[in-house]
Each structure stands twice: as C-alpha cells, then as structure tokens.
Coordinates of C-alpha atoms in Angstrom, one line a residue:
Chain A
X10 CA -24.7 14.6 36.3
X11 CA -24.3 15.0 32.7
X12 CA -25.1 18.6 30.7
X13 CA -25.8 19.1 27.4
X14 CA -23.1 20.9 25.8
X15 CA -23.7 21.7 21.7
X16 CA -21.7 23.8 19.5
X17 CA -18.4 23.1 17.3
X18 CA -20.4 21.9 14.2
X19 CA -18.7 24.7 12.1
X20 CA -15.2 23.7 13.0
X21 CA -15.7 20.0 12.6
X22 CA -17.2 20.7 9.3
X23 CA -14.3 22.7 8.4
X24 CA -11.6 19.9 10.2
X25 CA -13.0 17.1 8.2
X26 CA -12.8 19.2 5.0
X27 CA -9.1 19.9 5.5
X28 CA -8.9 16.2 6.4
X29 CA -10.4 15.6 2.7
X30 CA -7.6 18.3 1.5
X31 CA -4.9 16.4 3.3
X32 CA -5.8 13.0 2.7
X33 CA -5.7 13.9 -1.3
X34 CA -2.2 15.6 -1.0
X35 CA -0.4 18.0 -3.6
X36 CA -3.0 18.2 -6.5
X37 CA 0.0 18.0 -8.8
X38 CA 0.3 14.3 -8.2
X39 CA -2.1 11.7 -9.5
X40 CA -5.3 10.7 -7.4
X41 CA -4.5 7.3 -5.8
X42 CA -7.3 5.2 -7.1
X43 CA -8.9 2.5 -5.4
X44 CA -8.3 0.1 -8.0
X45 CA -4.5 0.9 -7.6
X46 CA -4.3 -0.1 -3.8
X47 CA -6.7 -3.3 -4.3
X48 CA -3.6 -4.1 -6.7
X49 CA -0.9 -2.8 -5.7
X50 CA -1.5 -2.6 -1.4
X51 CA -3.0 -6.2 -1.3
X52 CA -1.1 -7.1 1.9
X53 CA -2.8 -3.8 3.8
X54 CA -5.7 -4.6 1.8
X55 CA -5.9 -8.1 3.1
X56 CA -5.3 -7.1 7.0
X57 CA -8.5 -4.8 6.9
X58 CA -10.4 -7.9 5.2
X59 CA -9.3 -9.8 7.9
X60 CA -9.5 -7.5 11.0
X61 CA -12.6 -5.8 9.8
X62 CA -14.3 -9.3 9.8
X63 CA -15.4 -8.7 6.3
X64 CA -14.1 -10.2 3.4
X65 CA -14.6 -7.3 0.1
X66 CA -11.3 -6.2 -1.7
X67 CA -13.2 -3.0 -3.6
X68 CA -14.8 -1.9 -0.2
X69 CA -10.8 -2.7 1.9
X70 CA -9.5 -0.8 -0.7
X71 CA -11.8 2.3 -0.3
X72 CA -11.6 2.3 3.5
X73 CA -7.7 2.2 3.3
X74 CA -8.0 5.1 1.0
X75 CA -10.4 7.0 2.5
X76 CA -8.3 6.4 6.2
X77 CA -5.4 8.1 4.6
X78 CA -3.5 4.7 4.9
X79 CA -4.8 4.2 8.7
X80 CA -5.1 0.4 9.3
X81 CA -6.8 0.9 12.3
X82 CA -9.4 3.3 11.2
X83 CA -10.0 1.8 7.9
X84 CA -10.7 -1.7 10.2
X85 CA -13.3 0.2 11.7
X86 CA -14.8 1.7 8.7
X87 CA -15.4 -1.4 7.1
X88 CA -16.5 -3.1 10.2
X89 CA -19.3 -0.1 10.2
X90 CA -20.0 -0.8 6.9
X91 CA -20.9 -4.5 7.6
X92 CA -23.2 -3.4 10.2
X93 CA -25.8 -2.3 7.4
X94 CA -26.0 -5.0 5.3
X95 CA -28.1 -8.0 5.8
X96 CA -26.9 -11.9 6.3
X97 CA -28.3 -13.9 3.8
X98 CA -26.6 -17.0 4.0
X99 CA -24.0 -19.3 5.9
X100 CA -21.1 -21.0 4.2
X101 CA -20.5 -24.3 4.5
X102 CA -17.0 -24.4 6.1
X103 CA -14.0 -24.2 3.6
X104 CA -12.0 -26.9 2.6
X105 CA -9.2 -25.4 2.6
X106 CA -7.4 -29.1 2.1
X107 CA -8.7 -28.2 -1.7
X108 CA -7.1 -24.9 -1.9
X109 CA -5.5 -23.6 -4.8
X110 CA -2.1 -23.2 -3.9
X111 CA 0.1 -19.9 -4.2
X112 CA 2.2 -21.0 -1.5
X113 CA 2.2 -24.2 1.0
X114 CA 5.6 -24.5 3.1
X115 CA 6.4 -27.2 5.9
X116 CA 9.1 -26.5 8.7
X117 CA 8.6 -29.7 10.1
X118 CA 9.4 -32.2 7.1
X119 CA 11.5 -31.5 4.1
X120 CA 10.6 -33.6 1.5
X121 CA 6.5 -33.4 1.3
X122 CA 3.9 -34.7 -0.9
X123 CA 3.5 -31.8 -3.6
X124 CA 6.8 -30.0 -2.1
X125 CA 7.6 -26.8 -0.3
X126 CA 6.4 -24.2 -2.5
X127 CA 7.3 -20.5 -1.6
X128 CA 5.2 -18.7 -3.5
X129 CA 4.7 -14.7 -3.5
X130 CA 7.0 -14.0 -0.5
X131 CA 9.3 -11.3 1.7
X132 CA 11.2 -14.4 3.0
X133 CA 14.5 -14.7 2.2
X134 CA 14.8 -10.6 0.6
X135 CA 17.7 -9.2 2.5
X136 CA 15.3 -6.3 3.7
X137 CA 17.4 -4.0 1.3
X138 CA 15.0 -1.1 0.2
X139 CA 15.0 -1.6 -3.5
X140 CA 15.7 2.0 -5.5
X141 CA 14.5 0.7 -8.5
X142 CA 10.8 1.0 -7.1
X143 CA 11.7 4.5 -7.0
X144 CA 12.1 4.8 -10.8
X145 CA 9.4 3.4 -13.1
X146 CA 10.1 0.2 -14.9
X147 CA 9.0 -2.7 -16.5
X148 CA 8.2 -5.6 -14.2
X149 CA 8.3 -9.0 -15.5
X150 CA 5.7 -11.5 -15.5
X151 CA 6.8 -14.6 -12.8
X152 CA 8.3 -17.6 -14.2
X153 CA 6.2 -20.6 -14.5
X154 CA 7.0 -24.1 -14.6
X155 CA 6.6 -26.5 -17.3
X156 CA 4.1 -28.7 -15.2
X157 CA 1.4 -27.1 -13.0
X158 CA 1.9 -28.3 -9.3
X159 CA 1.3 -31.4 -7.6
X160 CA -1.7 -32.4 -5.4
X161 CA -0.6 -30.7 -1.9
X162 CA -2.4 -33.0 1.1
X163 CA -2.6 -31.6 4.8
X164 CA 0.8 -32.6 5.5
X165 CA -0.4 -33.0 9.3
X166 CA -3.0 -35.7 7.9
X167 CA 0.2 -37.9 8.3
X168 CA 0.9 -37.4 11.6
X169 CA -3.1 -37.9 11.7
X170 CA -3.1 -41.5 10.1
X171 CA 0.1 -42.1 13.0
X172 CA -2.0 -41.4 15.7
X173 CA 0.9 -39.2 16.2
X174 CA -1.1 -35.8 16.9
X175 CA -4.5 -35.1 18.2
X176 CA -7.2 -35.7 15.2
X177 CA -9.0 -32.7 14.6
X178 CA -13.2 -34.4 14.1
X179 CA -15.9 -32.8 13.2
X180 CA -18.6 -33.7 15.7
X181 CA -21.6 -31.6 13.6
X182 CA -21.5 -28.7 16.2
X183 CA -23.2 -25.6 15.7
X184 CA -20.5 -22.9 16.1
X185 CA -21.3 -19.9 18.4
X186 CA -21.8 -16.5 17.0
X187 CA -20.4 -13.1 18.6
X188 CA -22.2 -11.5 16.0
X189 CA -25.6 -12.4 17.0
X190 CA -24.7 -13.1 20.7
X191 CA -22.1 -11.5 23.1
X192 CA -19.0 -13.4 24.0
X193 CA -19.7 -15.0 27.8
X194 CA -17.0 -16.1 29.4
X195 CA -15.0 -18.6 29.7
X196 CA -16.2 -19.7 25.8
X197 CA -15.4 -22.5 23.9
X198 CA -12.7 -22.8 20.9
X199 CA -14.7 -22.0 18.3
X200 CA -15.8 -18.6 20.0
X201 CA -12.0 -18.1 20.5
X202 CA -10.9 -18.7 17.0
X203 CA -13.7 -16.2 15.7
X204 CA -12.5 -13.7 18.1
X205 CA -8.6 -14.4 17.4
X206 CA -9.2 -14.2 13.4
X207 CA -10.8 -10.8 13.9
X208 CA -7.9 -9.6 16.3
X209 CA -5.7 -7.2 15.9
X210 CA -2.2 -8.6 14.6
X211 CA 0.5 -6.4 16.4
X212 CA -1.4 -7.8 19.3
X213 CA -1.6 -11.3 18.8
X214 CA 2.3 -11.0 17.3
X215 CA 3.0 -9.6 20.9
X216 CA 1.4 -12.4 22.4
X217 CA 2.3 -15.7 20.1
X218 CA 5.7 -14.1 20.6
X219 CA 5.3 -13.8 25.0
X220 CA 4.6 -17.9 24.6
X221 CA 8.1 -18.1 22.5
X222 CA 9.9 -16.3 25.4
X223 CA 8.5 -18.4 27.9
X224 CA 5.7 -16.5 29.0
X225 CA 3.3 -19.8 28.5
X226 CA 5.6 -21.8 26.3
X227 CA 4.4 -24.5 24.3
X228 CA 7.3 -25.6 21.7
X229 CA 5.2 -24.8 18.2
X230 CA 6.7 -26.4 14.8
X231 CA 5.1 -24.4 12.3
X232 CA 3.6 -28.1 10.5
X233 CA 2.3 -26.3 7.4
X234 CA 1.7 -23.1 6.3
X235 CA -0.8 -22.3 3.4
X236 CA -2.0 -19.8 1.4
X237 CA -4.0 -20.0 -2.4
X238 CA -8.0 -19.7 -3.1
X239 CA -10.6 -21.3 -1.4
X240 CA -14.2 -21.8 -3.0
X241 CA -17.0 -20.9 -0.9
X242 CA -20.3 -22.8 -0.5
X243 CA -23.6 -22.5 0.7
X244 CA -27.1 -24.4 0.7
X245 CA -29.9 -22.4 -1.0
X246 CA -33.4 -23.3 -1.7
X247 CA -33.9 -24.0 -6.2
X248 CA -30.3 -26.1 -5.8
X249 CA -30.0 -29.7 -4.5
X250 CA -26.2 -29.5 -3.9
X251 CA -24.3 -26.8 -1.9
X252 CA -23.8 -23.8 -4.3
X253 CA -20.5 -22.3 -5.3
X254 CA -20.7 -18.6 -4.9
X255 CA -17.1 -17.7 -5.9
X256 CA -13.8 -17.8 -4.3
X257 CA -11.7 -16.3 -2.0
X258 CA -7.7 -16.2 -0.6
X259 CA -7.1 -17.2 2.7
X260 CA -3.9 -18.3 5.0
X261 CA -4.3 -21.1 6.9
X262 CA -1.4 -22.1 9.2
X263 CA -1.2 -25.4 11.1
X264 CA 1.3 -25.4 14.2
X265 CA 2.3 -28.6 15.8
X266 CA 3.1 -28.1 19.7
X267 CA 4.7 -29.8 22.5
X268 CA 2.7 -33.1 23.8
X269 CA -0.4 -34.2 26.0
X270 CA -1.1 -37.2 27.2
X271 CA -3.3 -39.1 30.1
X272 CA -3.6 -42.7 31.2
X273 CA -6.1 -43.4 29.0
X274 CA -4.3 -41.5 25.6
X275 CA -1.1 -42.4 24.8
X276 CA 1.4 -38.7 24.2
X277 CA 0.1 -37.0 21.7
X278 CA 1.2 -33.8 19.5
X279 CA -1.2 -31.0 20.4
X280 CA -2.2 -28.4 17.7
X281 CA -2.6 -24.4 17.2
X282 CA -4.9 -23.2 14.2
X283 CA -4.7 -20.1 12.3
X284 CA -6.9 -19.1 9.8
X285 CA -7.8 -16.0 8.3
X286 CA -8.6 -14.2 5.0
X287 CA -6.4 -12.7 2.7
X288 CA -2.3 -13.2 2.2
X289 CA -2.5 -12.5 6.5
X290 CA 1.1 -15.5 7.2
X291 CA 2.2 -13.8 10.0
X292 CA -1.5 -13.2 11.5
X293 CA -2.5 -16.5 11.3
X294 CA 1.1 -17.7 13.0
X295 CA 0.3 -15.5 15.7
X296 CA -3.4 -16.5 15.8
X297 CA -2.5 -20.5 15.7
X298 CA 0.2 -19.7 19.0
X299 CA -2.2 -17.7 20.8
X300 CA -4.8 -20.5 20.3
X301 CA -2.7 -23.1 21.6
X302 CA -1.9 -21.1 24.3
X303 CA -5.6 -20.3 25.3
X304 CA -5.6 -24.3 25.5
X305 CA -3.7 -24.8 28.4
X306 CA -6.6 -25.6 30.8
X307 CA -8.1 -27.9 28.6
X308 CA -4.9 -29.9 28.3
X309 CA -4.2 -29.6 31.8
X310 CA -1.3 -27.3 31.7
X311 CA -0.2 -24.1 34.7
X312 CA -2.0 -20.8 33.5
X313 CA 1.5 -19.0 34.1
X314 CA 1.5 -16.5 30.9
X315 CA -0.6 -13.6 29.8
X316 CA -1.4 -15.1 26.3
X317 CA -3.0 -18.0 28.6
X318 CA -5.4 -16.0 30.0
X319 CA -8.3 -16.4 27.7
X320 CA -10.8 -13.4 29.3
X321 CA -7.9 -11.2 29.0
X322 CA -6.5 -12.0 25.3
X323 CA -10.1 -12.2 23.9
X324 CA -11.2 -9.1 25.7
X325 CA -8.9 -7.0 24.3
X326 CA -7.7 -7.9 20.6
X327 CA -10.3 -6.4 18.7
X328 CA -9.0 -3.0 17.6
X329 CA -12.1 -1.1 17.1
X330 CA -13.1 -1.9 20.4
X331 CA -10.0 -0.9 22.0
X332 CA -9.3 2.3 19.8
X333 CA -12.7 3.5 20.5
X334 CA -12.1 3.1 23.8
X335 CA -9.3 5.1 24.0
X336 CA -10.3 7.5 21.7
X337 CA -13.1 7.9 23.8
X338 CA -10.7 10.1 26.3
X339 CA -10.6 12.9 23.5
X340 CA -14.2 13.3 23.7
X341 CA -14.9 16.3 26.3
X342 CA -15.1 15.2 29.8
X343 CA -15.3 19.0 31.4
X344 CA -18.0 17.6 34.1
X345 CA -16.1 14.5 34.9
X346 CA -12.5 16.2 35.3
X347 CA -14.4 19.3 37.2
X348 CA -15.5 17.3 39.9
X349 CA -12.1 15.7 40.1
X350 CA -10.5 18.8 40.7
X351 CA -12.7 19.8 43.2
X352 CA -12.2 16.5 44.8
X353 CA -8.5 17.3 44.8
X354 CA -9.4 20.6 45.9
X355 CA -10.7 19.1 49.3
X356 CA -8.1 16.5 49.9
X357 CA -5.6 19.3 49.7
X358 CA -7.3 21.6 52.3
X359 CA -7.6 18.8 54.3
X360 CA -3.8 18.0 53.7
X361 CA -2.9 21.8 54.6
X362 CA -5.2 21.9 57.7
X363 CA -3.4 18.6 59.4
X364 CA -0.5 19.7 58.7
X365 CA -0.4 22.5 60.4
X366 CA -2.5 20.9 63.1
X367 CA 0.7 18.3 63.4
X368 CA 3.3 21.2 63.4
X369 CA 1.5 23.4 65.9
X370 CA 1.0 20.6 68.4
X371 CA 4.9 19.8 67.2
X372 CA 6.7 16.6 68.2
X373 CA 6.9 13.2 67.3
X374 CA 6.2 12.0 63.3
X375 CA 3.7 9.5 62.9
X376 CA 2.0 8.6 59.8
X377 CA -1.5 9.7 60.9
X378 CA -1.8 12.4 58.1
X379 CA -1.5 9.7 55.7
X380 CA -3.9 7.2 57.4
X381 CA -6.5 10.3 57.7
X382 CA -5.6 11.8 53.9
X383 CA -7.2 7.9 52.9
X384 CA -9.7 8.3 54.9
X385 CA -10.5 11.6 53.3
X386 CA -10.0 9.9 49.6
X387 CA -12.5 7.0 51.1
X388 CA -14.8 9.5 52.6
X389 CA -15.2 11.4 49.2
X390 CA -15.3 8.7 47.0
X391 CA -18.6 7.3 49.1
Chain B
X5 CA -24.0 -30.5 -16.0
X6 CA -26.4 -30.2 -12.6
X7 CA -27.7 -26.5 -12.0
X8 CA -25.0 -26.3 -9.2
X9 CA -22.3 -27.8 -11.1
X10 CA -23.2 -24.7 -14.1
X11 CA -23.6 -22.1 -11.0
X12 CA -20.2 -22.6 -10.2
X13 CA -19.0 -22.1 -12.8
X14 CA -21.1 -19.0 -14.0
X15 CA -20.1 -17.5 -10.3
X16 CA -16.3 -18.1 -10.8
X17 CA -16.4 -16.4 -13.9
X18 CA -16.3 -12.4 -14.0
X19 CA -18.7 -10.4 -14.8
X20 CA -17.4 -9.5 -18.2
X21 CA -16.7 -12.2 -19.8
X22 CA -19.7 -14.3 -18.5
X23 CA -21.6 -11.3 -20.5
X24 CA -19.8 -11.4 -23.3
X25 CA -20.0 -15.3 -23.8
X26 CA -23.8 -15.3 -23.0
X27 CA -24.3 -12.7 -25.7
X28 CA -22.8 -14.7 -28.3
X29 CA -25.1 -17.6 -27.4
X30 CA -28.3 -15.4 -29.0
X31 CA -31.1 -16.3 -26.3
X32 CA -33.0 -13.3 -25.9
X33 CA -35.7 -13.2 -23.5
X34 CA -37.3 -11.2 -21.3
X35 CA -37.4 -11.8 -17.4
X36 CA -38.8 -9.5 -14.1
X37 CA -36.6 -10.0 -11.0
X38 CA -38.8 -11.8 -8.3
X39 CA -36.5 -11.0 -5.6
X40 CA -33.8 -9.3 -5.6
X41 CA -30.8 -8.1 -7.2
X42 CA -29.7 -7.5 -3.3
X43 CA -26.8 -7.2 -1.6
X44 CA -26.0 -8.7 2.0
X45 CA -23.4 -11.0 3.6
X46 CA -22.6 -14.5 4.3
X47 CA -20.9 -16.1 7.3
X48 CA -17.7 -17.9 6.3
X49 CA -17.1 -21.0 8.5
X50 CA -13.6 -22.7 8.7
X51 CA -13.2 -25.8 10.7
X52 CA -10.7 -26.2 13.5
X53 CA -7.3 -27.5 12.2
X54 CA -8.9 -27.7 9.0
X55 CA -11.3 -31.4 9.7
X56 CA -12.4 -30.6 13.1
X57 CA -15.2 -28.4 14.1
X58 CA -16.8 -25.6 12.2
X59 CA -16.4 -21.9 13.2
X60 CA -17.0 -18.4 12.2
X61 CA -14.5 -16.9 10.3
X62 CA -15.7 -14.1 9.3
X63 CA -18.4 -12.3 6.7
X64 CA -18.4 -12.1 3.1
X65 CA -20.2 -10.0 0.5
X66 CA -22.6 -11.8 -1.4
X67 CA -25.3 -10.6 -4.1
X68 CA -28.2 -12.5 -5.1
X69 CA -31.0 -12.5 -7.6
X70 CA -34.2 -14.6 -8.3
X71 CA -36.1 -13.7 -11.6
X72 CA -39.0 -15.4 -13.5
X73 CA -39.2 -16.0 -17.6
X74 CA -42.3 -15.0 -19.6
X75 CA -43.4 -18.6 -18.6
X76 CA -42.9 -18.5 -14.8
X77 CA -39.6 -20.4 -15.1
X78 CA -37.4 -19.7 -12.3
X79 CA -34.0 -18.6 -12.0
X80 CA -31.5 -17.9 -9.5
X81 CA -28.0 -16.0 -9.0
X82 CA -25.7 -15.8 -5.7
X83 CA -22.6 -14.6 -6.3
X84 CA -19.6 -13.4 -4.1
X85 CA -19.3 -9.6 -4.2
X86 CA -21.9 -7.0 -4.8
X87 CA -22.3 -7.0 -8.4
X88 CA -26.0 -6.9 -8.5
X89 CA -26.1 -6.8 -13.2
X90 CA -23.8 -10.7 -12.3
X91 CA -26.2 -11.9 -10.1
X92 CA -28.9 -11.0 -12.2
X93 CA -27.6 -12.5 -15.5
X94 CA -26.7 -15.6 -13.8
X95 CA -30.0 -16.2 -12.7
X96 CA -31.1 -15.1 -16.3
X97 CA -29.0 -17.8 -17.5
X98 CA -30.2 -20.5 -14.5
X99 CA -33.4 -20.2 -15.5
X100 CA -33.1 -20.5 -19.4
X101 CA -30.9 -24.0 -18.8
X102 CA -34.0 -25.1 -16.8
X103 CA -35.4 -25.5 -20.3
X104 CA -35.0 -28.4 -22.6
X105 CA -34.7 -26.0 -25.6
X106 CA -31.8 -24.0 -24.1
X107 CA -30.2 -26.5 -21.6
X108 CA -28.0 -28.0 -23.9
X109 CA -26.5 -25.8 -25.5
X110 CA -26.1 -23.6 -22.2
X111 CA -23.7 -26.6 -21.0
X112 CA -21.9 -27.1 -24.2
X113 CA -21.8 -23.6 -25.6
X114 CA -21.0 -21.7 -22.7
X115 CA -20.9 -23.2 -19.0
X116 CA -17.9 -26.0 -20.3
X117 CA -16.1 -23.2 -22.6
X118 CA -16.1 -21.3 -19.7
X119 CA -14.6 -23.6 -17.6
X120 CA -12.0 -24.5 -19.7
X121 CA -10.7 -20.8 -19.4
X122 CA -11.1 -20.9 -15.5
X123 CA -9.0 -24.4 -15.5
X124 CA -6.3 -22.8 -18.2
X125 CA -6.2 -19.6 -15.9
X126 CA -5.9 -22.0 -12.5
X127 CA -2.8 -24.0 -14.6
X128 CA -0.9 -20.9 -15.3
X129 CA -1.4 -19.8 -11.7
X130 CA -0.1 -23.0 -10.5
X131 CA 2.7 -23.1 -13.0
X132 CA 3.9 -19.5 -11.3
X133 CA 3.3 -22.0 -8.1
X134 CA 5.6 -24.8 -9.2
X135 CA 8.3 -22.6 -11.0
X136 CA 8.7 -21.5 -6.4
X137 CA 9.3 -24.9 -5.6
X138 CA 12.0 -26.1 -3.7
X139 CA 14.4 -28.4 -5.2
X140 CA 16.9 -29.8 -2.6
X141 CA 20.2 -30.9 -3.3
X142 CA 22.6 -32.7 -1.0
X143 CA 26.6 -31.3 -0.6
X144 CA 28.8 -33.6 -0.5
X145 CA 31.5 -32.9 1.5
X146 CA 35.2 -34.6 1.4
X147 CA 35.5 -37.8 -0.5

C-alpha cells in the first residue's frame, strides 16, 4: 500500500539554498570559475566526460562546479543533461591510428616506430606534495623539441602483420545501442565496451586489478598506450565526403594478453581494448582488462573470477545507476519499515509464546522453536 | 579545396578567429537560417582494438546550422560544441564558396591561411610531444 505523504518543500528549499552558500564558500575568496576548472581540473573534468557518456568540457566543468567537486553527482548531472538534447548525427568511428599525439608509450617493445613519448604525466613524480603550488608562481611553458614527432603506427599492427595476435576486422556491423535499447543479456562486445567506457573507474580499477591477483587472470602487456586528439566525422546530406566537425582527446589503451588457440588457429595473442574520452589512462587500463576478462567464454576459458562474469560487471558499473539506487534508501520508506516492524512484532510473540510453551512442558532441547520461528517468517512472508 | 575539405577546416578553427579572418575577407551578405542554429548530440563510435568493429563510445555535443543567400544558395555548418553564432557563420561561409565569385578567394584567402595556423599550432604541440621522448642509452658495465 503506498500513501501519499506531502510536506517539507520549505526545508528543502532552504537546504538547497545553504547547499548554494556552502558550495560558494567564504565570500572573501575568489568565485571558482568554470573556465578555471575546464583548465586547471582537466583530469576530473575528463572523468565526468567519460562516465557521464557525454563528451562537452564547458558543461563537465559546470557540473563539477555546481557538485561542489562530487564526481559522482556531477556524472549524473551531465548524464541528465544529455537526456534533453536531441541526436542529430552518428560519427564515423575514430581513427584513432591518426591521432595527434600528446603521449603514446609501449611496455611491450622498447625501441618503437615514432618512440616512447611520455607526454603530460604523474608517472615517475615521487608523489611528494609540491609546496610551491601553495605559493603563486610563474610556471614555465614545456620544452619543445627541435623537430615535431615522428609518425606513431599501432605498434600492435606488427604483431598484426606476424599473425602473431588476433587481427582485429571490421566486418561492417551495426553496433548496438543501450541508448535507444536496454542491455539484454548475455550481449555482444560492442554492447560491453559501450557499457565499460561509461563505467565507473574505481570500479573497473577494482576489477582489472581482481584479474591481476588471480581472480580471472589473463597475463595483460600493456602493448600501447595512447593519448592526443582525435578528429571526428560524420556523413551529412549538402557534403559528398564524411564531414569533420572538430576534434576531441581521447585515451586509447591496447593490452596484449596471454594466448588462444584451436586446431584449426595456430596460438595466438588475445587482446583487451580501452577506449574512452578525455586524458582517462588508468580508466581505459582498467576498461581494456575488464574486457578481456568478460572474453573468457568466447575464448574458451573457466568463468572462475568476478570480473568474468559479464551480467554481473555490466550490471553494476554505471554509477548513476548504482548511486541512485542507493540513495534511494534515504528517501522515506515509513510504510515499508512499519509493516516490517509489525512483522517483527509477530515473530517475537510467537518466539515468547513457544518459549514458555517449551519451559512449562520442561525437558529435553530440541530445535523445534527454530523450525516453527521459520515457519512463522514463511507464514508471514506469503 | 572540396566543401568538406574547407568544413574542416572552418570547424577546427575557433570561433574567434574564424570571425575575425572572415571579416577581413569583406563579403557581406545577407542570409535567413533555414534550419537551425540548433544544438543536439552525436554518437561517437570507436572500433574494437582500434581496426575491428565499430561501437558506441559515447555522445558528443554538436551544433548545426543551414541558411540560404538572397539567391537560394545553400549553406551549411556542424560543428562540435554548442556554439550556435560558429555554426551559423560557417554555414554563412559554405554557402558564399558555393559561388564562383567568392570560391576562390574563400580557399586562398582564408580556408588555407587558416590551416596553416592549425598545422603551426599542431607542430608546436608535437614539438612539446617530442621534447617527452625517450632516448635510451646503453651502460656499459666492466671493460
């Protein structure tokens, strides 16, 4: 039975407008402006792109603002925000083989075509908080080399030409949309990946991390890592060719796993994809273990670890699904938990009364009151 | 230069200095906007292991315009974002190309000008790049 309950609209007017007090702080410092974190936040920036499923820096930027720094919430915002706006087009898919690199490393071969380029990074800092941030001060521009870089290929393309890893071919399939269409399970790879890129990443790093512990193990090489700008097409009426609309950065990482083989294919690399917007590294590591993970029944491996278990790792790695979820038990449940007491209520009486049923007709201990205390939970719960 | 090939270009540009290169060009005219300025999304696809099979990434914001000259010519805009005045002046700019008079010296004037900053910008970008690249060196050890 559900009842209407109103009321509270003047205290959650006045709790939101102490949330807008809050959220802009002491009034003697600065306003944070939006502009600022799209600058200076990129990396949290770039996670609510990714998570939120919606690739606009200005409207990131805003969300993280108006969340008060809240990943999770400003995820959601945004992924409201794309609820209102209409699709107009479909991209051809990027090439990210022609991406602009900022940064393109290789654990798997030293000496690569173009080279190991580090790029913007936290690698190899000594995680030492840095006091000078605390002080303002001149920052200097990066260095830059005399020549620009080097044409960067796939560096797995060689393994490719080897027959020495599984080719990755484009067979012209449509991919499926959980936009337009619920996930229906078990679904194919290219349902996965669009569910993994818009996962949430402490919960895919939890996961790609399981498979490193054993939990589903699949020996990744991280085969190449990239990150730069990507140009995005799509096919419009007025144009002949696909039309550039701009560019965006992305993070693509390529994994190179343990090896699969039958009679009729001779061993074989397998491969984990991650791909996501934004400067995301770690994300798309995670995603690209995760995905070879949910592989193991195609390539004929034991489903022995959670981050195999694609109904179960898909289900539950977008954020706004699960936070709302659980934020859902703040909502009032006065009906719901009244009825559970009363049900409690019962089963005690019931508990009492054999009780002293079994005392007054005294010896031997059997475990009749708890057989008949389940029978009283069944009875209730019918 | 194709009508894509100028898009591109047009689209990779920002806002402000597409504007202020199109004004020095001088080509005034007047245009209604047949559909549009609007602002929606587009579905970015990737492609498994980057050759294999496309799939949904995720969405992107995307404006677009369509507008008609005094003549009927047609002119169009898409352009990543939501700035509806960029969408708008590059369809301005699409459809004014479509015309012998002005196609010219849209390509020469300010489509390849343009795209010299954009390559200059995409050097010193991957200058920053190559000044982060790794140059091994052996140790020798003993002798």
């Amino acid at each position: 039975m559900y009842v209407a309950v109103k009321g509270g609209e003047k205290a959650i007017a006045n709790a939101h407008r102490w949330m807008a007090d809050r959220r802009r702080g002491n009034r003697q410092q600065e306003e944070l402006g939006t502009a600022q974190v799209e600058e200076q936040l990129g990396l949290a920036v770039d996670r609510v792109m990714a998570e939120a499923s919606l690739y606009d820096p200005e409207l990131a930027a805003l969300a993280f603002k108006q969340a008060s720094g809240d990943l999770v919430e400003a995820v959601f915002l945004l992924r409201a925000y794309r609820t209102t706006l209409p699709r107009l087009a479909e991209t051809l898919p990027v090439e990210t083989s022609a991406m602009h690199i900022e940064r393109r490393i290789s654990a798997t071969f030293k000496d690569v075509p173009g080279g190991q380029v580090l790029g913007p990074t936290y690698d190899y800092t000594h995680r030492l908080l840095d006091f000078m941030l605390l002080a303002e001060g001149e920052v200097p521009e990066p260095a830059r080399a005399e020549e620009a870089l080097e044409a960067c290929p796939q560096i797995l393309d060689s393994l490719d030409a080897e027959g020495l890893i599984e080719q990755e071919v484009d067979d012209g399939a449509m991919p499926y949309d959980i936009t337009r269409d619920p996930p229906d399970f078990p679904v194919d790879r290219a349902t996965r990946l669009q569910m993994l890129a818009r996962g949430d990443e402490g919960y895919l790093l939890a996961l790609g991390y399981s498979t490193q512990r054993g939990y589903g193990r699949n020996h990744p090489f991280a085969g190449e890592i990239r990150q730069g700008s990507v140009e995005v097409e799509i096919e419009v009426e007025g144009f002949d060719e696909p039309l550039c609309i701009g560019e965006i950065m992305m993070t693509e990482c390529q994994m190179i796993n343990q090896f699969a083989g039958s009679r009729t294919t001779a061993p074989q690399f397998t491969r984990g994809y991650g791909l996501a917007f934004g400067r995301n590294e770690r994300k798309t590591m995670a995603m690209a273990l995760v995905d070879r993970a949910l592989r193991a029944e195609e390539l004929g491996e034991p489903i022995q670890g959670p981050a195999q278990q694609a109904e179960f790792v898909l289900a539950h790695a977008d954020s706004v699904e699960a936070s709302g979820f659980v934020s859902h038990l703040k909502l009032p449940h006065y009906v719901d938990f009244q009825s559970e007491l009363e049900l409690l209520r019962r089963l005690r009486r019931g508990y009492v009364q054999q009780h002293e049923e079994a005392e007054a007709s005294s010896s031997e201990a059997s475990p009749a009151g708890q057989e008949s205390l389940r029978t009283a939970v069944e009875e209730a719960a019918q | 230069m194709t009508p894509a090939q100028r898009h591109r270009i047009f689209a990779l540009t920002p806002f402000d200095r597409l504007a202020a290169h199109w004004q020095t060009l001088g080509i005034r005219v007047s245009h209604r906007c047949v559909r549009g300025p609007e602002t929606g999304m587009t579905m970015v696809r990737g492609r498994m292991g980057g050759s294999g099979n496309a799939f949904n990434l995720g969405e992107m914001t995307l404006t677009r315009a369509s507008v008609a000259l005094e003549d009927g010519t047609l002119g169009h805009g898409w352009v990543a974002g939501r700035d509806k005045a960029h969408a708008e002046m590059i369809a301005v700019i699409d459809a004014c190309a479509r015309h012998d008079n002005w196609g010219r010296r849209i390509d020469t004037e300010l489509a390849e000008p343009l795209a010299d900053v954009l390559q200059h910008e995409r050097e010193e970008r991957s200058k920053a790049a190559a000044a982060t690249r790794v140059d091994f060196f052996t140790m020798v050890r003993g002798e």
